[in-house]
């Protein structure tokens, strides 16, 4: 067996409550250390609650939103990462929405991605990942060209590798076929979230065969899997009629995460796999590392489909 997968973690949230608040660099260092201790190499820094602007008005604070860290602070993170030999990626704000019919929202979305990319460049980061937004009046098919144009516009202005993540929610933009089309059209690469894929399809990944089928689908259209999917996300997941409800621990859902790792190992995929489990620091990173190394791990399978959610729909 060739163990080429690189383990990473959904990391520290770098959003700040005020401009004057400093990033907790000690906490960053501690996290990098913990990651190294479980054999991890990549920390995906979180900017999911970040809004653009210089200060936070009360209504945004109440919504739990944060400000972006400064470029200077990101340079300091670069120093710590280099010293600790950890690579960093960055996850974009959930406010990014290229599916919006509002020009204002689309402009802000461009602003968010540029803000993130500039910060990740300052941090010596290896990638920035984003979702595309939520469906409004238009279908994915109708949004195809518009979104491709937005993505092309952004990648022409940034240095860092931008990745597009598939949606877990069915009202989100980012079914697997949509993401593959976008990659084919623009050359943008993919962050494949296995749990999202499973939830979007309301439980589509049942075994190794399904995993191989998905990998083949990507390779048939784009080429070598690891070239087009340099980063993946994984966790357990709870889903319902509308797809994703929430992330769960690896052994708390019916996603066959171990089969996914097994197949990736068999193929010898040389990508990064980021653990997004809420239990990542309570055993799941270790579990994932064991699986990557081909060691035997205890697998529990639970059905987590929310039946009540289905009933409500009909
Ligand atoms: Zn994800």
Coordinates of C-alpha atoms and ligand atoms in Angstrom, one line a residue:
X1 CA 0.0 0.0 0.0
X2 CA 1.2 3.5 -0.8
X3 CA 0.3 6.1 1.8
X4 CA 0.4 9.3 -0.1
X5 CA -2.7 11.1 1.3
X6 CA -1.8 14.1 3.4
X7 CA -3.8 14.7 6.5
X8 CA -5.1 18.1 7.4
X9 CA -7.6 19.8 9.7
X10 CA -10.3 22.3 9.6
X11 CA -8.5 24.8 11.8
X12 CA -8.7 27.9 13.9
X13 CA -11.3 30.6 13.2
X14 CA -9.3 33.8 12.4
X15 CA -12.3 36.2 12.5
X16 CA -11.9 39.1 14.9
X17 CA -14.6 40.9 16.9
X18 CA -12.9 44.2 16.5
X19 CA -10.1 45.7 14.5
X20 CA -8.0 46.3 17.7
X21 CA -8.4 42.7 18.9
X22 CA -5.3 40.7 18.1
X23 CA -5.2 37.2 16.7
X24 CA -4.3 34.7 19.4
X25 CA -1.0 33.6 18.0
X26 CA -0.4 31.3 20.9
X27 CA -3.5 29.4 20.1
X28 CA -2.4 29.2 16.4
X29 CA 0.9 27.7 17.5
X30 CA -0.7 25.3 19.9
X31 CA -3.0 24.1 17.1
X32 CA -0.2 23.6 14.7
X33 CA 1.6 21.6 17.4
X34 CA -1.4 19.4 18.0
X35 CA -1.8 18.8 14.3
X36 CA 1.9 17.7 14.0
X37 CA 1.4 15.4 17.0
X38 CA -1.3 13.4 15.2
X39 CA 0.7 13.3 11.9
X40 CA -1.1 16.1 10.2
X41 CA 0.5 18.5 7.7
X42 CA -2.1 21.1 6.6
X43 CA -4.2 23.5 8.6
X44 CA -7.2 25.0 6.8
X45 CA -7.7 28.4 8.5
X46 CA -11.3 29.5 8.9
X47 CA -12.7 32.8 7.7
X48 CA -16.3 31.6 7.4
X49 CA -17.9 34.4 9.6
X50 CA -15.9 37.2 8.1
X51 CA -17.5 40.3 6.7
X52 CA -15.8 43.1 4.7
X53 CA -15.3 46.5 6.3
X54 CA -13.3 48.3 8.9
X55 CA -15.6 47.9 11.9
X56 CA -18.5 45.8 12.9
X57 CA -21.9 47.4 13.4
X58 CA -24.0 46.0 16.3
X59 CA -26.4 44.2 14.1
X60 CA -23.6 42.2 12.5
X61 CA -22.0 41.4 15.9
X62 CA -25.3 40.1 17.0
X63 CA -25.4 37.8 14.0
X64 CA -22.0 36.4 15.1
X65 CA -20.1 37.9 12.2
X66 CA -16.4 38.9 12.4
X67 CA -13.7 41.0 10.7
X68 CA -10.9 39.7 8.6
X69 CA -7.4 39.5 10.3
X70 CA -4.9 42.0 8.9
X71 CA -2.3 41.2 6.3
X72 CA 0.4 41.9 8.9
X73 CA -1.2 39.3 11.2
X74 CA -1.3 36.8 8.3
X75 CA 2.5 37.4 7.8
X76 CA 3.0 36.4 11.4
X77 CA 1.0 33.3 10.8
X78 CA 3.3 32.5 7.9
X79 CA 6.3 32.7 10.3
X80 CA 4.7 30.3 12.8
X81 CA 3.6 27.9 10.0
X82 CA 7.1 27.9 8.5
X83 CA 8.7 27.3 11.9
X84 CA 6.3 24.5 12.7
X85 CA 6.5 23.1 9.2
X86 CA 2.7 23.2 8.7
X87 CA 1.1 24.2 5.4
X88 CA -1.9 26.5 5.6
X89 CA -5.1 26.8 3.5
X90 CA -8.0 29.1 4.0
X91 CA -11.8 28.6 3.9
X92 CA -13.8 31.5 2.5
X93 CA -16.7 33.4 4.1
X94 CA -20.2 31.8 4.0
X95 CA -21.4 35.2 2.7
X96 CA -19.9 34.5 -0.7
X97 CA -22.8 34.1 -3.1
X98 CA -22.3 34.2 -6.9
X99 CA -25.8 32.9 -7.5
X100 CA -27.4 36.1 -6.2
X101 CA -29.4 38.2 -8.6
X102 CA -28.1 41.3 -6.7
X103 CA -25.1 43.0 -8.3
X104 CA -24.2 44.3 -4.8
X105 CA -24.0 40.7 -3.3
X106 CA -21.9 39.6 -6.3
X107 CA -19.5 42.5 -5.8
X108 CA -19.2 41.7 -2.1
X109 CA -18.6 38.1 -3.0
X110 CA -15.7 39.1 -5.3
X111 CA -14.4 41.3 -2.4
X112 CA -14.6 38.3 0.0
X113 CA -12.6 36.1 -2.2
X114 CA -10.0 38.7 -3.0
X115 CA -9.7 39.5 0.7
X116 CA -9.2 35.8 1.5
X117 CA -6.7 35.2 -1.3
X118 CA -4.6 38.3 -0.3
X119 CA -4.5 37.0 3.2
X120 CA -3.6 33.5 2.2
X121 CA -0.9 34.8 0.0
X122 CA 0.5 36.8 2.9
X123 CA 0.4 33.7 5.0
X124 CA 2.3 31.7 2.4
X125 CA -0.8 29.5 2.0
X126 CA -1.2 26.8 -0.5
X127 CA -4.9 27.2 -1.4
X128 CA -8.1 29.1 -0.7
X129 CA -11.4 27.3 -0.9
X130 CA -14.9 28.6 -1.4
X131 CA -18.5 27.6 -1.8
X132 CA -20.4 29.3 -4.6
X133 CA -23.6 30.4 -2.9
X134 CA -27.3 29.6 -2.9
X135 CA -29.9 29.1 -5.5
X136 CA -32.5 31.8 -5.9
X137 CA -34.8 32.1 -8.9
X138 CA -32.3 30.6 -11.3
X139 CA -31.3 27.0 -11.6
X140 CA -27.7 25.7 -11.6
X141 CA -28.0 25.3 -15.4
X142 CA -29.0 28.9 -15.8
X143 CA -26.2 30.1 -13.6
X144 CA -23.5 28.2 -15.4
X145 CA -22.1 30.9 -17.6
X146 CA -22.5 33.7 -15.1
X147 CA -20.6 31.9 -12.4
X148 CA -17.9 30.7 -14.8
X149 CA -17.3 34.3 -15.7
X150 CA -17.0 35.4 -12.0
X151 CA -14.5 32.6 -11.3
X152 CA -12.4 33.4 -14.4
X153 CA -12.3 37.0 -13.3
X154 CA -11.1 36.1 -9.9
X155 CA -8.5 33.6 -10.9
X156 CA -7.0 36.0 -13.4
X157 CA -6.2 38.3 -10.5
X158 CA -4.8 36.0 -7.8
X159 CA -1.6 34.0 -7.2
X160 CA -2.9 31.4 -4.9
X161 CA -4.7 28.3 -6.0
X162 CA -8.5 28.8 -5.7
X163 CA -10.6 25.7 -5.1
X164 CA -14.4 25.3 -5.5
X165 CA -16.2 23.1 -2.9
X166 CA -19.2 21.0 -3.8
X167 CA -22.4 21.9 -1.8
X168 CA -24.0 19.6 0.8
X169 CA -27.3 21.5 0.7
X170 CA -29.5 21.0 -2.3
X171 CA -30.4 24.7 -2.2
X172 CA -26.7 25.4 -2.6
X173 CA -24.9 25.9 -5.9
X174 CA -22.4 23.1 -6.4
X175 CA -23.7 19.7 -7.3
X176 CA -20.9 17.5 -8.5
X177 CA -21.8 17.8 -12.2
X178 CA -21.9 21.6 -11.8
X179 CA -18.5 21.7 -10.2
X180 CA -17.0 19.4 -12.8
X181 CA -18.4 21.6 -15.6
X182 CA -17.0 24.7 -14.0
X183 CA -13.6 23.1 -13.7
X184 CA -13.7 22.1 -17.3
X185 CA -14.7 25.5 -18.4
X186 CA -12.4 27.7 -16.3
X187 CA -9.6 25.4 -15.2
X188 CA -10.5 26.1 -11.5
X189 CA -9.8 23.1 -9.3
X190 CA -12.0 21.2 -6.9
X191 CA -12.2 20.7 -3.2
X192 CA -14.3 17.6 -3.0
X193 CA -16.2 17.3 0.2
X194 CA -17.2 13.6 0.5
X195 CA -19.7 14.2 3.3
X196 CA -21.4 17.0 1.3
X197 CA -21.5 14.7 -1.8
X198 CA -23.2 12.0 0.3
X199 CA -25.7 14.4 1.9
X200 CA -26.5 16.2 -1.4
X201 CA -27.4 12.8 -2.8
X202 CA -29.2 11.9 0.4
X203 CA -27.0 9.0 1.1
X204 CA -25.4 8.1 -2.3
X205 CA -22.1 6.8 -1.1
X206 CA -22.6 3.3 0.2
X207 CA -19.4 1.4 -0.5
X208 CA -16.0 1.3 -2.3
X209 CA -17.8 0.8 -5.6
X210 CA -19.6 4.2 -5.2
X211 CA -16.3 5.9 -4.3
X212 CA -14.6 4.5 -7.4
X213 CA -17.6 5.5 -9.6
X214 CA -17.3 9.1 -8.4
X215 CA -13.5 9.2 -8.9
X216 CA -14.0 7.8 -12.4
X217 CA -16.6 10.4 -13.2
X218 CA -14.2 13.2 -12.4
X219 CA -11.3 11.5 -14.3
X220 CA -13.4 10.8 -17.4
X221 CA -14.2 14.5 -17.7
X222 CA -11.1 16.3 -16.3
X223 CA -8.1 14.0 -16.1
X224 CA -6.0 12.7 -13.3
X225 CA -8.0 12.9 -10.0
X226 CA -5.3 14.3 -7.8
X227 CA -4.5 17.0 -10.4
X228 CA -8.1 18.3 -10.3
X229 CA -8.9 17.5 -6.7
X230 CA -5.9 18.5 -4.7
X231 CA -7.9 18.9 -1.5
X232 CA -10.8 16.9 0.0
X233 CA -12.9 17.4 3.1
X234 CA -14.3 14.5 5.2
X235 CA -16.5 14.1 8.2
X236 CA -19.6 12.3 9.2
X237 CA -22.8 14.0 8.2
X238 CA -26.5 14.3 9.1
X239 CA -28.8 14.9 6.1
X240 CA -32.4 15.1 5.3
X241 CA -34.7 16.0 2.3
X242 CA -32.7 19.2 1.6
X243 CA -29.3 17.5 1.9
X244 CA -26.8 18.5 4.6
X245 CA -28.1 19.3 8.1
X246 CA -24.9 19.2 10.1
X247 CA -21.4 17.7 10.2
X248 CA -20.9 14.8 12.6
X249 CA -18.1 12.7 13.9
X250 CA -16.6 10.1 11.5
X251 CA -18.2 7.2 13.3
X252 CA -21.6 8.9 13.9
X253 CA -23.0 8.7 10.4
X254 CA -23.7 6.3 7.5
X255 CA -20.9 7.8 5.3
X256 CA -18.5 4.9 4.7
X257 CA -15.5 7.1 5.4
X258 CA -13.1 4.2 5.8
X259 CA -13.9 2.8 2.3
X260 CA -13.2 6.3 0.9
X261 CA -9.7 6.3 2.5
X262 CA -9.1 2.7 1.4
X263 CA -9.9 3.4 -2.2
X264 CA -7.9 6.7 -2.2
X265 CA -5.0 4.7 -0.8
X266 CA -5.4 1.9 -3.3
X267 CA -5.2 4.4 -6.2
X268 CA -2.3 6.2 -4.5
X269 CA -4.0 9.7 -4.5
X270 CA -1.5 12.3 -3.5
X271 CA -4.0 14.9 -2.3
X272 CA -4.7 16.6 1.1
X273 CA -7.7 15.3 3.1
X274 CA -9.0 17.8 5.6
X275 CA -10.9 16.5 8.7
X276 CA -14.0 18.6 9.2
X277 CA -15.5 16.4 11.9
X278 CA -16.7 18.3 15.1
X279 CA -14.7 15.5 16.9
X280 CA -11.5 16.2 15.0
X281 CA -9.5 17.0 18.1
X282 CA -11.3 14.3 20.1
X283 CA -10.1 11.3 18.2
X284 CA -11.2 11.7 14.6
X285 CA -7.9 13.1 13.3
X286 CA -6.1 10.1 14.9
X287 CA -8.6 7.7 13.5
X288 CA -8.2 9.2 10.0
X289 CA -4.4 9.1 10.3
X290 CA -4.6 5.4 11.2
X291 CA -6.8 4.7 8.2
X292 CA -4.4 6.6 5.9
X293 CA -1.6 4.4 7.2
X294 CA -3.7 1.3 6.4
X295 CA -4.1 0.4 10.1
X296 CA -7.2 -1.4 11.2
X297 CA -9.7 1.0 12.8
X298 CA -13.0 0.3 14.5
X299 CA -15.9 1.3 12.2
X300 CA -19.4 2.0 13.5
X301 CA -22.1 2.6 11.0
X302 CA -25.2 4.5 12.0
X303 CA -28.1 5.5 10.0
X304 CA -28.4 9.3 10.4
X305 CA -31.0 10.1 7.8
X306 CA -33.6 12.3 9.4
X307 CA -36.9 10.6 8.6
X308 CA -39.0 13.3 10.3
X309 CA -37.5 15.9 7.9
X310 CA -38.8 13.8 5.0
X311 CA -42.3 13.5 6.4
X312 CA -42.5 17.3 6.9
X313 CA -41.9 17.7 3.2
X314 CA -44.9 15.7 2.1
Ligands
LIG1 ZN1 -16.2 21.1 3.5

